[in-house]
PDB file of C-alpha atoms in Angstrom:
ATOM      1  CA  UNK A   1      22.795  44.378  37.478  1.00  0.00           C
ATOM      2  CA  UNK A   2      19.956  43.740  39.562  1.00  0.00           C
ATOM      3  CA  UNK A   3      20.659  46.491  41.793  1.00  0.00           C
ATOM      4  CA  UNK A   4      17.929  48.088  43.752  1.00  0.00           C
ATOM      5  CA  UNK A   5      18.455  51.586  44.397  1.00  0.00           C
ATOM      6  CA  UNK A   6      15.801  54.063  46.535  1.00  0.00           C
ATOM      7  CA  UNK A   7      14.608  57.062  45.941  1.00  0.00           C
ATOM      8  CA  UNK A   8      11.697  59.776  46.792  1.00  0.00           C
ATOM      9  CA  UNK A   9       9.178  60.705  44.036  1.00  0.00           C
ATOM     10  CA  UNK A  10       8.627  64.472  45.059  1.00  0.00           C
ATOM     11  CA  UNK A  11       5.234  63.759  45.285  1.00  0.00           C
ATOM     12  CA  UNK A  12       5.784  63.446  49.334  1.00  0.00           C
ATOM     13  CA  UNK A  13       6.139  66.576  49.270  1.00  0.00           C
ATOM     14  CA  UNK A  14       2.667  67.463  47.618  1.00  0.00           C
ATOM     15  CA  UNK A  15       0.511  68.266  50.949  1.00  0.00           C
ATOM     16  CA  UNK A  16       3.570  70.485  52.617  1.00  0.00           C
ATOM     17  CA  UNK A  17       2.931  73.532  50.218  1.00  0.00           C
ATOM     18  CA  UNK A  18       6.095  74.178  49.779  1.00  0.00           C
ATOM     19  CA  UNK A  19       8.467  74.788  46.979  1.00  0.00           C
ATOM     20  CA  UNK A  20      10.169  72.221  44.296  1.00  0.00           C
ATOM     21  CA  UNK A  21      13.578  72.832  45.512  1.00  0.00           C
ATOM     22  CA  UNK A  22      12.414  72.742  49.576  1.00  0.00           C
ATOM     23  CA  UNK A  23      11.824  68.238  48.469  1.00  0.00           C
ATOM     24  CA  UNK A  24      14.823  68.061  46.907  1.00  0.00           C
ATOM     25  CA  UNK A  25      16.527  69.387  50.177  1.00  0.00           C
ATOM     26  CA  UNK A  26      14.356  66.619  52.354  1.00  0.00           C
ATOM     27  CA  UNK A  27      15.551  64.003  50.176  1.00  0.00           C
ATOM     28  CA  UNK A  28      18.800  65.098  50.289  1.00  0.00           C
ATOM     29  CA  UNK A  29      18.372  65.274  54.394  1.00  0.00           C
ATOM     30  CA  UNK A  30      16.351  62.152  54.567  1.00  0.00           C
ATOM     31  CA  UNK A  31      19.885  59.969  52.670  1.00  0.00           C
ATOM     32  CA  UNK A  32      17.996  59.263  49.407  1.00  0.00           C
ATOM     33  CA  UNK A  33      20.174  58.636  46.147  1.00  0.00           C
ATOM     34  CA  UNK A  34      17.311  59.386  44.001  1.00  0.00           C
ATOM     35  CA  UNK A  35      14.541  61.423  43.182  1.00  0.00           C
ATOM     36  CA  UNK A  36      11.829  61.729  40.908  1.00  0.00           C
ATOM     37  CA  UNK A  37      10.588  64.870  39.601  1.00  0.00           C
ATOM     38  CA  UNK A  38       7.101  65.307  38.113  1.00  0.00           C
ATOM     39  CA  UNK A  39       6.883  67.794  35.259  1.00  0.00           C
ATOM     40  CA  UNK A  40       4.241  70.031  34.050  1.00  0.00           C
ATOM     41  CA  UNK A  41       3.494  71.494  30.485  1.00  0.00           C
ATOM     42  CA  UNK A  42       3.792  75.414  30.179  1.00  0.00           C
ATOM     43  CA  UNK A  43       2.602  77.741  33.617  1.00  0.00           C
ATOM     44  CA  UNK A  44       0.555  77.443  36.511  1.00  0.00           C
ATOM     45  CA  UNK A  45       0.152  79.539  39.669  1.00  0.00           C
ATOM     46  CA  UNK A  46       0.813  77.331  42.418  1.00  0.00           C
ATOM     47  CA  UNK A  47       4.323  75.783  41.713  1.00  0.00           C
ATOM     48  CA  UNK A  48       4.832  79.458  40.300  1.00  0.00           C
ATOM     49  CA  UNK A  49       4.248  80.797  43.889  1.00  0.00           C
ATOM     50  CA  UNK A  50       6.157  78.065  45.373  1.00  0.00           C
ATOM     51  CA  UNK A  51       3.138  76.111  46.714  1.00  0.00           C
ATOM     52  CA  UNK A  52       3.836  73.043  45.003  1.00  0.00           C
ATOM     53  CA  UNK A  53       6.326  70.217  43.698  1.00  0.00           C
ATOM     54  CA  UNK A  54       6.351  70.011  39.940  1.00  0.00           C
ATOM     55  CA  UNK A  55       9.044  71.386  37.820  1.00  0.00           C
ATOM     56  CA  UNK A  56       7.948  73.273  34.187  1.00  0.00           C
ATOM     57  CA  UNK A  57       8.949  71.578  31.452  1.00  0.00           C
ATOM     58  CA  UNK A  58       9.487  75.286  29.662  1.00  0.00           C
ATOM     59  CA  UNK A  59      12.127  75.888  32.379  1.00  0.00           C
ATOM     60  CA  UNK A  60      15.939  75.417  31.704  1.00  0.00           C
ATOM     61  CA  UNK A  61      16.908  70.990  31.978  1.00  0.00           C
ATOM     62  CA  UNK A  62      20.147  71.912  33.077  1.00  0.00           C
ATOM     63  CA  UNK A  63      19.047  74.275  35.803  1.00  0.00           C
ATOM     64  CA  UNK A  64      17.232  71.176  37.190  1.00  0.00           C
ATOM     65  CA  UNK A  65      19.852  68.594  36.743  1.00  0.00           C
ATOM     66  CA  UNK A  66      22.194  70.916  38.555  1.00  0.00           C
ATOM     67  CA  UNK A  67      19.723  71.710  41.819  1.00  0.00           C
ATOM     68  CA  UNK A  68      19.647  67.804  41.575  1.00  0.00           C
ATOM     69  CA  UNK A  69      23.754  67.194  41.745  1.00  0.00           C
ATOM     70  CA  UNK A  70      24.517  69.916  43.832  1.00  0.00           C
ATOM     71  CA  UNK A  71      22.423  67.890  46.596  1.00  0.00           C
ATOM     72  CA  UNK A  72      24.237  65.188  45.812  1.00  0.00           C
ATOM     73  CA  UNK A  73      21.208  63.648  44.390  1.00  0.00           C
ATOM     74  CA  UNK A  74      20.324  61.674  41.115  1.00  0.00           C
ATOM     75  CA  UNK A  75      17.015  61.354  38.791  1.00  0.00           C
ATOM     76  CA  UNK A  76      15.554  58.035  38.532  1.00  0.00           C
ATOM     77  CA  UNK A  77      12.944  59.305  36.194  1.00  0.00           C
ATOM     78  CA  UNK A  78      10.510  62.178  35.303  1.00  0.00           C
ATOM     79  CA  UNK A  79       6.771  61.741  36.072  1.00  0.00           C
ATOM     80  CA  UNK A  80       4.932  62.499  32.785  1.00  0.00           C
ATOM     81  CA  UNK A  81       1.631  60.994  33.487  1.00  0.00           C
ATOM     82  CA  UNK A  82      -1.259  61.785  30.909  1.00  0.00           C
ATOM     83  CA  UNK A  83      -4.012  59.768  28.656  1.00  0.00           C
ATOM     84  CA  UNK A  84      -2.242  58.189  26.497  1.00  0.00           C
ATOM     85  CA  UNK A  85      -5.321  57.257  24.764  1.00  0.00           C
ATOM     86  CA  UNK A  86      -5.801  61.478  23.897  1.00  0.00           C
ATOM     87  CA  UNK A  87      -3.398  62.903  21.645  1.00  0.00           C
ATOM     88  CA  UNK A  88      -4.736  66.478  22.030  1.00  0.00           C
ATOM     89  CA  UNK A  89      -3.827  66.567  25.636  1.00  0.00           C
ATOM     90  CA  UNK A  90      -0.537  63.949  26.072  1.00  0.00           C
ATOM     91  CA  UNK A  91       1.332  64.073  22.799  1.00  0.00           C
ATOM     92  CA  UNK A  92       2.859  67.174  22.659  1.00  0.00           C
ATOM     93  CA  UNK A  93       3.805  66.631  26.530  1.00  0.00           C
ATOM     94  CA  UNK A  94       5.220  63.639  26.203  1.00  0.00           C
ATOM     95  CA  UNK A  95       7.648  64.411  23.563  1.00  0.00           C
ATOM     96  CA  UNK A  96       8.552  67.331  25.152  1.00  0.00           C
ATOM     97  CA  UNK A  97       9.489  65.384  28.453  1.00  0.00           C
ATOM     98  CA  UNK A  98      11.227  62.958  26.569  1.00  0.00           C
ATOM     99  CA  UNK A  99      13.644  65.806  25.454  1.00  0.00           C
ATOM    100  CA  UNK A 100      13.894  67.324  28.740  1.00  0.00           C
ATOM    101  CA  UNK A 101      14.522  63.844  30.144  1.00  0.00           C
ATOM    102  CA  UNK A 102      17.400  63.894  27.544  1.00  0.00           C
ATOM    103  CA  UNK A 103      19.069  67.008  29.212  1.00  0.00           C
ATOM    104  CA  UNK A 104      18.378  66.785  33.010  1.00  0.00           C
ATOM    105  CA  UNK A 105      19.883  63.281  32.746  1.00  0.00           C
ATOM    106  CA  UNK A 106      16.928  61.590  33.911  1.00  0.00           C
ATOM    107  CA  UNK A 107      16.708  57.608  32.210  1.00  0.00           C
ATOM    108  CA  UNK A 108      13.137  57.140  32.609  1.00  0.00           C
ATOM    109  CA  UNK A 109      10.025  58.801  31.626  1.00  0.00           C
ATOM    110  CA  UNK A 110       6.764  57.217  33.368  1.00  0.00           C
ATOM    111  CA  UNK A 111       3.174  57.495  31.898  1.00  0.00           C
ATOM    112  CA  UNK A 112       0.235  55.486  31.582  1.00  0.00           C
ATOM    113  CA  UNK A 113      -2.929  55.282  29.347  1.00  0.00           C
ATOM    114  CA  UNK A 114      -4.506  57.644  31.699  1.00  0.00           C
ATOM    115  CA  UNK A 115      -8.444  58.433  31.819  1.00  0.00           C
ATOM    116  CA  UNK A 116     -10.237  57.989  28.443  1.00  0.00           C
ATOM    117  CA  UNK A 117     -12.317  60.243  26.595  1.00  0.00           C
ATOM    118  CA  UNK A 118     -16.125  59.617  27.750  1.00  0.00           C
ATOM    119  CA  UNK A 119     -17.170  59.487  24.127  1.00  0.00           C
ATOM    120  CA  UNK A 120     -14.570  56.896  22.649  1.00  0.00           C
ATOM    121  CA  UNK A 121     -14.940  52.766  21.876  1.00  0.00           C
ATOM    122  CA  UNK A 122     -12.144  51.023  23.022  1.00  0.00           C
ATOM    123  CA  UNK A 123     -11.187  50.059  19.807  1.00  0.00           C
ATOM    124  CA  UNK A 124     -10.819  53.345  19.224  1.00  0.00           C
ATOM    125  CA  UNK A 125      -9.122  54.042  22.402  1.00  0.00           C
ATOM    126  CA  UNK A 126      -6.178  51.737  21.960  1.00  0.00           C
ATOM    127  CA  UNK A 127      -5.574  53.233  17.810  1.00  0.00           C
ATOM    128  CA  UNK A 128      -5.238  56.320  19.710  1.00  0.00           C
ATOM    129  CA  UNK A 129      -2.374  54.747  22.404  1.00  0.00           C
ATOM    130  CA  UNK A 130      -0.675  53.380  19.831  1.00  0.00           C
ATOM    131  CA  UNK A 131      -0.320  56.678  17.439  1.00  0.00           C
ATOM    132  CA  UNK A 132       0.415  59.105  21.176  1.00  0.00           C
ATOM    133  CA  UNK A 133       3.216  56.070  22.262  1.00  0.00           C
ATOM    134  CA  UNK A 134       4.553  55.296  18.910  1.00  0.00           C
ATOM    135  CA  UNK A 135       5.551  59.451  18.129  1.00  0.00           C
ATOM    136  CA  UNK A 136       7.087  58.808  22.222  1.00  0.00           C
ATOM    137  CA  UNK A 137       9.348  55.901  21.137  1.00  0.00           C
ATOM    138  CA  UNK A 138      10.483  57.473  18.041  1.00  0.00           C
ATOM    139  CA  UNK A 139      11.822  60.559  20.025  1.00  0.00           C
ATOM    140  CA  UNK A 140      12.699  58.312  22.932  1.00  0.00           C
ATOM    141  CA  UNK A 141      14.770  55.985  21.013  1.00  0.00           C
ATOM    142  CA  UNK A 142      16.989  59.127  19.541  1.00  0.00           C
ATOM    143  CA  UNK A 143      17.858  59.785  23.047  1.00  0.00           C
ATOM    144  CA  UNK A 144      18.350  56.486  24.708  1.00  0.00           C
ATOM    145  CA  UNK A 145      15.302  57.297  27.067  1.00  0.00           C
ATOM    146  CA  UNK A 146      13.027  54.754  28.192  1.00  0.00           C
ATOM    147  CA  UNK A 147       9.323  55.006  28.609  1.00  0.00           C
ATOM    148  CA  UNK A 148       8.055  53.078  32.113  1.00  0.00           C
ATOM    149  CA  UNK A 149       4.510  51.922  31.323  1.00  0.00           C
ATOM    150  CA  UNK A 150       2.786  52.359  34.531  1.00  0.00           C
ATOM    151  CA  UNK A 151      -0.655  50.087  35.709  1.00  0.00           C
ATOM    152  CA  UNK A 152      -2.931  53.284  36.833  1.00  0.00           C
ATOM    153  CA  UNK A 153      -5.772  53.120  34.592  1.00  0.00           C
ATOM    154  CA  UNK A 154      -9.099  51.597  32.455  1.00  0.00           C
ATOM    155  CA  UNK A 155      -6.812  49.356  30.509  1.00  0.00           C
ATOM    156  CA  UNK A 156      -3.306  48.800  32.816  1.00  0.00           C
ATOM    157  CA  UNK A 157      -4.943  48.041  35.976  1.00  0.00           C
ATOM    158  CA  UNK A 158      -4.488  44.128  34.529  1.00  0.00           C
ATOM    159  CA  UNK A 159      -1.379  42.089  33.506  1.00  0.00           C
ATOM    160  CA  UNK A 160      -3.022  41.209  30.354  1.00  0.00           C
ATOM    161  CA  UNK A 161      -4.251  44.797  29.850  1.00  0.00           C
ATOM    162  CA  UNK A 162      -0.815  45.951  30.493  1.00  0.00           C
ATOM    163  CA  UNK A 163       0.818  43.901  28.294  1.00  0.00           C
ATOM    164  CA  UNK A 164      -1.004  44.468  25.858  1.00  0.00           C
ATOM    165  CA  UNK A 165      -0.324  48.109  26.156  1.00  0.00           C
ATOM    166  CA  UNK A 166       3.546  47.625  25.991  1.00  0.00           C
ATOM    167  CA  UNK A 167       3.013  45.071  23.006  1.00  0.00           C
ATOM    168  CA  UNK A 168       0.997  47.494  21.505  1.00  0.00           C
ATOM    169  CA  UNK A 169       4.176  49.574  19.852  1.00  0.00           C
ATOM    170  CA  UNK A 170       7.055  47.243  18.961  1.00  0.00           C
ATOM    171  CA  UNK A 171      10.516  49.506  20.241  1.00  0.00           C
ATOM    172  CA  UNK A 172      13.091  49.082  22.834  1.00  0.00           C
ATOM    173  CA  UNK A 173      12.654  52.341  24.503  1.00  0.00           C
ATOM    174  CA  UNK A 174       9.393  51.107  26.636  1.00  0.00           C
ATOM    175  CA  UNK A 175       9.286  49.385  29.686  1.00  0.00           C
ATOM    176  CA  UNK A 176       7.698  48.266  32.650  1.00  0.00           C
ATOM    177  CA  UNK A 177       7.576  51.465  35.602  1.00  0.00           C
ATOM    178  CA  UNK A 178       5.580  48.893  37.795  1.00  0.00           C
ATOM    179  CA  UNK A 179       3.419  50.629  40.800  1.00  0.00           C
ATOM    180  CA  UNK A 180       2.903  48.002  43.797  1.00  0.00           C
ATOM    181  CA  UNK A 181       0.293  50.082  45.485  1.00  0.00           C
ATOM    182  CA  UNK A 182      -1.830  50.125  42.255  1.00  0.00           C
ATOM    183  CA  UNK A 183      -1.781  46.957  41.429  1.00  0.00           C
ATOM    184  CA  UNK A 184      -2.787  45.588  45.074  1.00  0.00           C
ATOM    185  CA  UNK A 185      -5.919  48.266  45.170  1.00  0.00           C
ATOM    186  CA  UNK A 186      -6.683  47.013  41.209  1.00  0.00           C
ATOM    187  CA  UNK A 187      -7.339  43.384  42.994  1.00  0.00           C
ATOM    188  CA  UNK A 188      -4.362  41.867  41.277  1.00  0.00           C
ATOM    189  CA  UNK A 189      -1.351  40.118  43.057  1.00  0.00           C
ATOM    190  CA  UNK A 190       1.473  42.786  43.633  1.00  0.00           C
ATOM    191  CA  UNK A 191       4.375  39.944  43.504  1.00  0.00           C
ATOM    192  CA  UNK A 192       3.071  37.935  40.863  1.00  0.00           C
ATOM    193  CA  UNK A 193       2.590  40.947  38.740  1.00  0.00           C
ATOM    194  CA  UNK A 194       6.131  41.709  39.279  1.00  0.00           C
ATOM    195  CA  UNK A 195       7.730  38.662  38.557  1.00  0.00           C
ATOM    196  CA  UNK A 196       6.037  38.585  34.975  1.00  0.00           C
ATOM    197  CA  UNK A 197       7.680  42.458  34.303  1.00  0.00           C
ATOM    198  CA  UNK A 198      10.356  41.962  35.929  1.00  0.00           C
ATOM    199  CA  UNK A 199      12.800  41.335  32.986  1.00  0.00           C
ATOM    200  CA  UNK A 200      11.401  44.058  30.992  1.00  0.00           C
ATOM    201  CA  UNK A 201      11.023  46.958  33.954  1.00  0.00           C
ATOM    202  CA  UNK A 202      13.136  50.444  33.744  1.00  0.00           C
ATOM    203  CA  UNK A 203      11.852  51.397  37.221  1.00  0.00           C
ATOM    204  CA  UNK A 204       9.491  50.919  39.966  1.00  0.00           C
ATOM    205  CA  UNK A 205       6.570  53.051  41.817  1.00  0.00           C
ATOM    206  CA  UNK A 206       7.018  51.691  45.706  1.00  0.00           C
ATOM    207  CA  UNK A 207       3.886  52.301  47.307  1.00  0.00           C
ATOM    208  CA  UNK A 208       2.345  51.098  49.834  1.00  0.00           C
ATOM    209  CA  UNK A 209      -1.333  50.937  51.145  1.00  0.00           C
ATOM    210  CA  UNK A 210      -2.363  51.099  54.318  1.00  0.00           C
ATOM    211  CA  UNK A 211      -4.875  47.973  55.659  1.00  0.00           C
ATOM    212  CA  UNK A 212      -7.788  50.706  56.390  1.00  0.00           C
ATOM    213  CA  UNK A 213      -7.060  52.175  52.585  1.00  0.00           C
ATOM    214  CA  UNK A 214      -6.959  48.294  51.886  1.00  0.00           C
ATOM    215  CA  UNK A 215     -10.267  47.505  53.346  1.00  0.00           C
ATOM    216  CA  UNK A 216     -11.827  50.905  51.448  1.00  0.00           C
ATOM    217  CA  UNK A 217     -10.670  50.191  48.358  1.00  0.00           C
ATOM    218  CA  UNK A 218      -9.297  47.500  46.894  1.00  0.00           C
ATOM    219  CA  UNK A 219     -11.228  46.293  44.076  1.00  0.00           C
ATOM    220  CA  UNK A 220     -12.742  49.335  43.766  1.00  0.00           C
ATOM    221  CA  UNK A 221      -9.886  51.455  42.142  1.00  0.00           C
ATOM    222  CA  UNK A 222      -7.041  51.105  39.301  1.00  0.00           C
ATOM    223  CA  UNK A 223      -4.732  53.319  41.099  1.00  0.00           C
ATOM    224  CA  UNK A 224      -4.426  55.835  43.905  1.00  0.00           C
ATOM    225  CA  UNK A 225      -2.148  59.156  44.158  1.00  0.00           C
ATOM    226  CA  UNK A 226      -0.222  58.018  46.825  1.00  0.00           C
ATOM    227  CA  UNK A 227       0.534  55.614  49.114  1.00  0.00           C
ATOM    228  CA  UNK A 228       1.688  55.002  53.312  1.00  0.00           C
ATOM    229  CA  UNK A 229       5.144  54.527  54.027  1.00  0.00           C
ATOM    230  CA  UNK A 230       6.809  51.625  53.042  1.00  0.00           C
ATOM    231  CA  UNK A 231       6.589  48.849  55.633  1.00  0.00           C
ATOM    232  CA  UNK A 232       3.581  50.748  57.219  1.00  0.00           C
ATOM    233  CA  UNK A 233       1.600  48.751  55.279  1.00  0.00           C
ATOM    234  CA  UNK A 234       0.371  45.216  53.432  1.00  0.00           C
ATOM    235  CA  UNK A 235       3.365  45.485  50.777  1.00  0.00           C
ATOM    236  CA  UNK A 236       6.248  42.698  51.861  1.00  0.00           C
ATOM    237  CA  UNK A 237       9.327  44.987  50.674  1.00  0.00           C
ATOM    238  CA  UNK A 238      12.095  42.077  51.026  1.00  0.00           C
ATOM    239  CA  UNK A 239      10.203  40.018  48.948  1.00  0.00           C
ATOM    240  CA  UNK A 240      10.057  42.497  46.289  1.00  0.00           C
ATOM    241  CA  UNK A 241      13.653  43.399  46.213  1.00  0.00           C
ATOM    242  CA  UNK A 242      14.507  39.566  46.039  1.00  0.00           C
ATOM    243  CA  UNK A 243      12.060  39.671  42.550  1.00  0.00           C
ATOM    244  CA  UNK A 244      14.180  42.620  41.817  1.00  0.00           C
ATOM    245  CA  UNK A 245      17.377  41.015  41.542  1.00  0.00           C
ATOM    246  CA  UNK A 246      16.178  39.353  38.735  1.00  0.00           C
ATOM    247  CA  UNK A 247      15.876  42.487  36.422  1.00  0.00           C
ATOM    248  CA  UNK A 248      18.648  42.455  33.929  1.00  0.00           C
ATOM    249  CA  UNK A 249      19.264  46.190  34.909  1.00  0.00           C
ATOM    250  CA  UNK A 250      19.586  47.863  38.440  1.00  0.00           C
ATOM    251  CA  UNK A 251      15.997  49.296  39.317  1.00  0.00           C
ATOM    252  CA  UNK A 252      15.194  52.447  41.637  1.00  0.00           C
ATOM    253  CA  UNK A 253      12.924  51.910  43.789  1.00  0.00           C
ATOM    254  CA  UNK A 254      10.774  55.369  43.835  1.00  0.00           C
ATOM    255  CA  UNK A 255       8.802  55.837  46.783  1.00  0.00           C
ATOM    256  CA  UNK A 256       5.457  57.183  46.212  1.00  0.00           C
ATOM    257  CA  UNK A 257       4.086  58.066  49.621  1.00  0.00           C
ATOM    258  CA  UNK A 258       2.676  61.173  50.994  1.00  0.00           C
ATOM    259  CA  UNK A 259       4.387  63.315  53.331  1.00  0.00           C
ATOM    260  CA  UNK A 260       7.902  63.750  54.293  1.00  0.00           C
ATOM    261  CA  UNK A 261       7.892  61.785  57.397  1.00  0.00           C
ATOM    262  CA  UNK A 262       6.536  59.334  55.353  1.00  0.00           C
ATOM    263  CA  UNK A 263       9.323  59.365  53.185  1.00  0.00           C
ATOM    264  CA  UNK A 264      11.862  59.207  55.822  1.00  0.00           C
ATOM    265  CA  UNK A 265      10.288  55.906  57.415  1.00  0.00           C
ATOM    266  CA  UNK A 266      10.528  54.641  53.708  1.00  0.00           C
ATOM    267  CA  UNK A 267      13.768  55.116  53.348  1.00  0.00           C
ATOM    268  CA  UNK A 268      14.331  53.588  56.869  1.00  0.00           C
ATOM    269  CA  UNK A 269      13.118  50.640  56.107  1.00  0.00           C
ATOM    270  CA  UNK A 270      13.692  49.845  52.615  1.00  0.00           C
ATOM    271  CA  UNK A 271      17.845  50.839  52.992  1.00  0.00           C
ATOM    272  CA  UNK A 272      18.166  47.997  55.437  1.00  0.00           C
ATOM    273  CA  UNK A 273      16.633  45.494  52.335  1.00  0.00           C
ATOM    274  CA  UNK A 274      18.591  46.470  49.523  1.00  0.00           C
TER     275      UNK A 274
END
């Protein structure tokens, strides 16, 4: 327990053009244990054409689980980002990756509250959360799958805004998928942040920010796609795996960066610290 683990969220591989199954071969290449997948609801032409990274929740789990082991690789967690706050547009998702998470043998699914509607209250917004997260945990509980509540948006770029988002449905299936990157651009203290969650986190975002992406934008922002490499930038990476020792579980490490030689300096230097 307490066991930090790194791995590549496929999003490095967004800017290459190139196929899902082309990142899971650089992350195999590269030495990582772990990747993250992101998933997408029904078709779309680009991944279709092998353009780009995400994986269709309407194809086969067990297609993708195998790609996955025959690499020698593992899933940390699906990235299933979408308002939580809209119903119409995350529910049906959500559940759905929940399932698939179920099959592919992925632990985690990460979200947030996402982007609001332009024409809600807040008090409105957060009955909203609650209904889209509570029909999550119920499916999510069946399964054994947790839910990593992620600090990206309106409401979770805060410790008190993201608490109250994971007090907000009462079920042991949700967790804490803290982002470092987002948090330091939201203004708030990266460490700090992490040391409250800590106890109650099912994975972790490592991203780092750059000092000129620093110096654009911090304070400015609740979250940002990607980050640098890790140890390219402000985030101090030993002292975060020495908070992570503290989680009662072992915690991947998913590195959000890029590009794939971003990736590979990642691994490079966080493999030395755990």
């Amino acid at each position: 327990m307490g066991n930090v683990k790194v791995g590549m969220n496929l999003e490095a591989t967004r800017h290459h053009d190139k196929p899902f199954v082309w990142g899971l071969d650089r992350a195999a290449e590269i030495g990582f244990e772990y990747v993250e997948p992101m998933v997408h609801f029904g078709r779309e032409l680009m991944s279709e054409a092998g353009y780009y990274h995400t994986w269709s929740l309407f194809d086969d789990p067990m297609k993708l689980r195998r790609l996955c082991e025959d690499r020698g690789l593992k899933i940390s967690g699906l990235q299933a980002h979408g308002p939580l706050g809209r119903p119409d547009r995350h529910g049906e998702y959500l559940k759905l990756a929940i399932r698939f998470a179920a099959e592919c043998g992925a632990p985690v699914v990460n979200t947030d509250e996402g982007i609001k509607a332009p024409w809600t209250t807040e008090a409105e917004d957060w009955v909203l959360i609650r209904y889209t997260l509570q029909e999550a945990a119920f499916i999510a509980e069946e399964r054994g799958i947790k839910i990593g509540l992620e600090c990206h948006a309106q409401y979770s770029k805060t410790p008190e805004g993201l608490e109250k988002l994971y007090n907000i449905v009462k079920s042991p299936c949700i967790g804490f998928n803290l982002d470092t990157g987002n948090a330091y651009l939201a203004g708030q203290d990266p460490y700090k942040w992490f040391e409250q969650v800590v106890d109650r986190s099912v994975h972790l975002h490592a991203k780092d920010i750059s000092v000129q992406h620093s110096d654009e934008e911090r304070g400015k922002v609740a979250g940002t796609p990607v980050g640098c490499g890790c140890g390219d930038g402000i985030i101090d990476w030993k002292r975060m795996v020495e908070i992570a020792k503290k989680c009662p579980n072992d915690l991947v490490f998913s590195v959000e960066c890029g590009s794939i030689p971003e990736a590979k300096r990642s691994y490079e230097h966080l493999i030395k610290l755990v």
